[in-house]
Amino acid sequence: MQYTLLITGSPYQSKACHSALRFVKAAVAAHPNSIKGVFFYEDAVLLANALSQPPRDEYNLTQAWQELAVSNNFPLYVCIAASVRRGILSESESQRYEQSQHSLAEHFQLEGLGTLVDLINTTDKIIQFK
Amino acid sequence: MKNTLIHLNSSPYTGLACKEGLDLALVLATFEQAVDLCVSGPALALLTLNQQPDALHGKNLHKLLEGLEFYDIDNVYIERSETEHPGAKNAELAQNTWSGVTALNTQQWQRLFSQYQQVFRF
């Protein structure tokens, strides 16, 4: 069984991103290829901010997601519309909006909701973390 | 093709959840996916007639409702007891609600959520 995760809860106002991380760790431990992809929407896109710096004695959630995705080879998609309005811009979006900086963290990709629809139709189960 | 229920339960004026839930519904419909909506709690404010939010309040999401049929989103459900029972929290809505909704009794409302392969909540 392959899962897609839709994460909508803010990394700062909820434990959605934390719970989803624990779910993915358990899933890949049991079945290595069980995660098809993870799609961040609503305030969950804030996780993909490369400029956020958690205090050194706290858990670095963005980094934990990056490491987990790279080591298990699944994509981290971030809704482009939700991201851009919240200041998460890739290099190309930054150029498009004539900004001098970009802020999308490595290993995250900006994608439209159409990518989520595609994931929904090609995955056995989709689970929302809110 | 999977059928999807988008459950809106956040006020259209306290955050973006309601808007982003509707956005997802419209994108699903654009990709010809079967999608229905259900509205409860603070999101019921979305259905109130004669809303005139200004730019600071946010987008007038109520206006989107009339366009749903063009996306083939034909079903917008509410639970009747939330608006029509005497003393119901949203009682004033009953007289002042967008006419495109289908009001379900409590049993139908509870059954609704198991009729879809996926339910997303906003």
PDB file of C-alpha atoms in Angstrom, chain A residues 48-130:
ATOM      1  CA  ALA A  48       9.601  24.940   3.570  1.00  0.00           C
ATOM      2  CA  ASN A  49      11.039  28.306   4.616  1.00  0.00           C
ATOM      3  CA  ALA A  50      14.802  28.039   4.234  1.00  0.00           C
ATOM      4  CA  LEU A  51      15.341  31.147   6.353  1.00  0.00           C
ATOM      5  CA  SER A  52      13.612  29.975   9.526  1.00  0.00           C
ATOM      6  CA  GLN A  53      16.072  29.209  12.284  1.00  0.00           C
ATOM      7  CA  PRO A  54      14.788  27.184  15.217  1.00  0.00           C
ATOM      8  CA  PRO A  55      16.685  27.754  18.497  1.00  0.00           C
ATOM      9  CA  ARG A  56      19.684  25.428  18.687  1.00  0.00           C
ATOM     10  CA  ASP A  57      18.273  23.414  21.553  1.00  0.00           C
ATOM     11  CA  GLU A  58      15.039  22.720  19.668  1.00  0.00           C
ATOM     12  CA  TYR A  59      14.133  20.163  17.022  1.00  0.00           C
ATOM     13  CA  ASN A  60      14.788  21.260  13.431  1.00  0.00           C
ATOM     14  CA  LEU A  61      11.642  19.996  11.760  1.00  0.00           C
ATOM     15  CA  THR A  62      12.479  21.278   8.275  1.00  0.00           C
ATOM     16  CA  GLN A  63      15.808  19.502   8.340  1.00  0.00           C
ATOM     17  CA  ALA A  64      14.196  16.306   9.674  1.00  0.00           C
ATOM     18  CA  TRP A  65      11.775  16.281   6.721  1.00  0.00           C
ATOM     19  CA  GLN A  66      14.572  16.963   4.239  1.00  0.00           C
ATOM     20  CA  GLU A  67      16.690  14.093   5.570  1.00  0.00           C
ATOM     21  CA  LEU A  68      13.764  11.677   5.663  1.00  0.00           C
ATOM     22  CA  ALA A  69      12.690  12.523   2.111  1.00  0.00           C
ATOM     23  CA  VAL A  70      16.200  12.220   0.688  1.00  0.00           C
ATOM     24  CA  SER A  71      17.022   8.971   2.455  1.00  0.00           C
ATOM     25  CA  ASN A  72      13.725   7.375   1.429  1.00  0.00           C
ATOM     26  CA  ASN A  73      13.488   8.949  -1.982  1.00  0.00           C
ATOM     27  CA  PHE A  74      10.039  10.548  -1.887  1.00  0.00           C
ATOM     28  CA  PRO A  75       9.161  14.088  -3.039  1.00  0.00           C
ATOM     29  CA  LEU A  76       8.191  17.019  -0.804  1.00  0.00           C
ATOM     30  CA  TYR A  77       5.685  19.126  -2.767  1.00  0.00           C
ATOM     31  CA  VAL A  78       4.612  22.533  -1.551  1.00  0.00           C
ATOM     32  CA  CYS A  79       1.515  24.280  -2.925  1.00  0.00           C
ATOM     33  CA  ILE A  80       2.771  27.148  -5.030  1.00  0.00           C
ATOM     34  CA  ALA A  81      -0.173  29.524  -4.441  1.00  0.00           C
ATOM     35  CA  ALA A  82      -0.188  28.914  -0.683  1.00  0.00           C
ATOM     36  CA  SER A  83       3.601  29.369  -0.564  1.00  0.00           C
ATOM     37  CA  VAL A  84       3.969  32.489  -2.630  1.00  0.00           C
ATOM     38  CA  ARG A  85       1.380  34.370  -0.586  1.00  0.00           C
ATOM     39  CA  ARG A  86       3.331  33.378   2.565  1.00  0.00           C
ATOM     40  CA  GLY A  87       6.729  34.429   1.236  1.00  0.00           C
ATOM     41  CA  ILE A  88       8.089  30.993   0.336  1.00  0.00           C
ATOM     42  CA  LEU A  89       9.565  31.623  -3.115  1.00  0.00           C
ATOM     43  CA  SER A  90      11.777  29.449  -5.241  1.00  0.00           C
ATOM     44  CA  GLU A  91      14.504  31.098  -7.289  1.00  0.00           C
ATOM     45  CA  SER A  92      12.316  31.156 -10.411  1.00  0.00           C
ATOM     46  CA  GLU A  93       9.233  32.486  -8.572  1.00  0.00           C
ATOM     47  CA  SER A  94      11.423  35.111  -6.972  1.00  0.00           C
ATOM     48  CA  GLN A  95      12.481  36.289 -10.429  1.00  0.00           C
ATOM     49  CA  ARG A  96       8.902  36.215 -11.656  1.00  0.00           C
ATOM     50  CA  TYR A  97       7.785  38.507  -8.831  1.00  0.00           C
ATOM     51  CA  GLU A  98      10.901  40.659  -9.263  1.00  0.00           C
ATOM     52  CA  GLN A  99      12.185  39.933  -5.782  1.00  0.00           C
ATOM     53  CA  SER A 100      15.855  39.921  -4.850  1.00  0.00           C
ATOM     54  CA  GLN A 101      15.682  36.933  -2.486  1.00  0.00           C
ATOM     55  CA  HIS A 102      14.322  33.426  -2.535  1.00  0.00           C
ATOM     56  CA  SER A 103      13.379  31.334   0.453  1.00  0.00           C
ATOM     57  CA  LEU A 104      12.351  27.829  -0.596  1.00  0.00           C
ATOM     58  CA  ALA A 105      14.311  25.225   1.363  1.00  0.00           C
ATOM     59  CA  GLU A 106      16.303  22.586  -0.470  1.00  0.00           C
ATOM     60  CA  HIS A 107      14.511  19.334  -1.429  1.00  0.00           C
ATOM     61  CA  PHE A 108      11.077  21.032  -1.416  1.00  0.00           C
ATOM     62  CA  GLN A 109       9.408  21.709  -4.788  1.00  0.00           C
ATOM     63  CA  LEU A 110       6.672  24.225  -5.561  1.00  0.00           C
ATOM     64  CA  GLU A 111       3.780  22.555  -7.373  1.00  0.00           C
ATOM     65  CA  GLY A 112       0.172  23.400  -8.191  1.00  0.00           C
ATOM     66  CA  LEU A 113      -2.822  21.649  -6.666  1.00  0.00           C
ATOM     67  CA  GLY A 114      -3.034  19.666  -9.904  1.00  0.00           C
ATOM     68  CA  THR A 115      -0.054  17.676  -8.642  1.00  0.00           C
ATOM     69  CA  LEU A 116      -2.072  16.803  -5.535  1.00  0.00           C
ATOM     70  CA  VAL A 117      -4.969  15.651  -7.727  1.00  0.00           C
ATOM     71  CA  ASP A 118      -2.539  13.454  -9.645  1.00  0.00           C
ATOM     72  CA  LEU A 119      -1.198  11.986  -6.396  1.00  0.00           C
ATOM     73  CA  ILE A 120      -4.747  11.339  -5.165  1.00  0.00           C
ATOM     74  CA  ASN A 121      -5.483   9.357  -8.305  1.00  0.00           C
ATOM     75  CA  THR A 122      -2.310   7.297  -8.263  1.00  0.00           C
ATOM     76  CA  THR A 123      -2.045   6.443  -4.567  1.00  0.00           C
ATOM     77  CA  ASP A 124      -3.983   3.850  -2.570  1.00  0.00           C
ATOM     78  CA  LYS A 125      -4.673   6.142   0.353  1.00  0.00           C
ATOM     79  CA  ILE A 126      -4.278   9.806   1.154  1.00  0.00           C
ATOM     80  CA  ILE A 127      -4.040  10.975   4.744  1.00  0.00           C
ATOM     81  CA  GLN A 128      -4.506  14.549   5.905  1.00  0.00           C
ATOM     82  CA  PHE A 129      -2.617  15.944   8.901  1.00  0.00           C
ATOM     83  CA  LYS A 130      -4.341  19.094  10.080  1.00  0.00           C
TER      84      LYS A 130
END
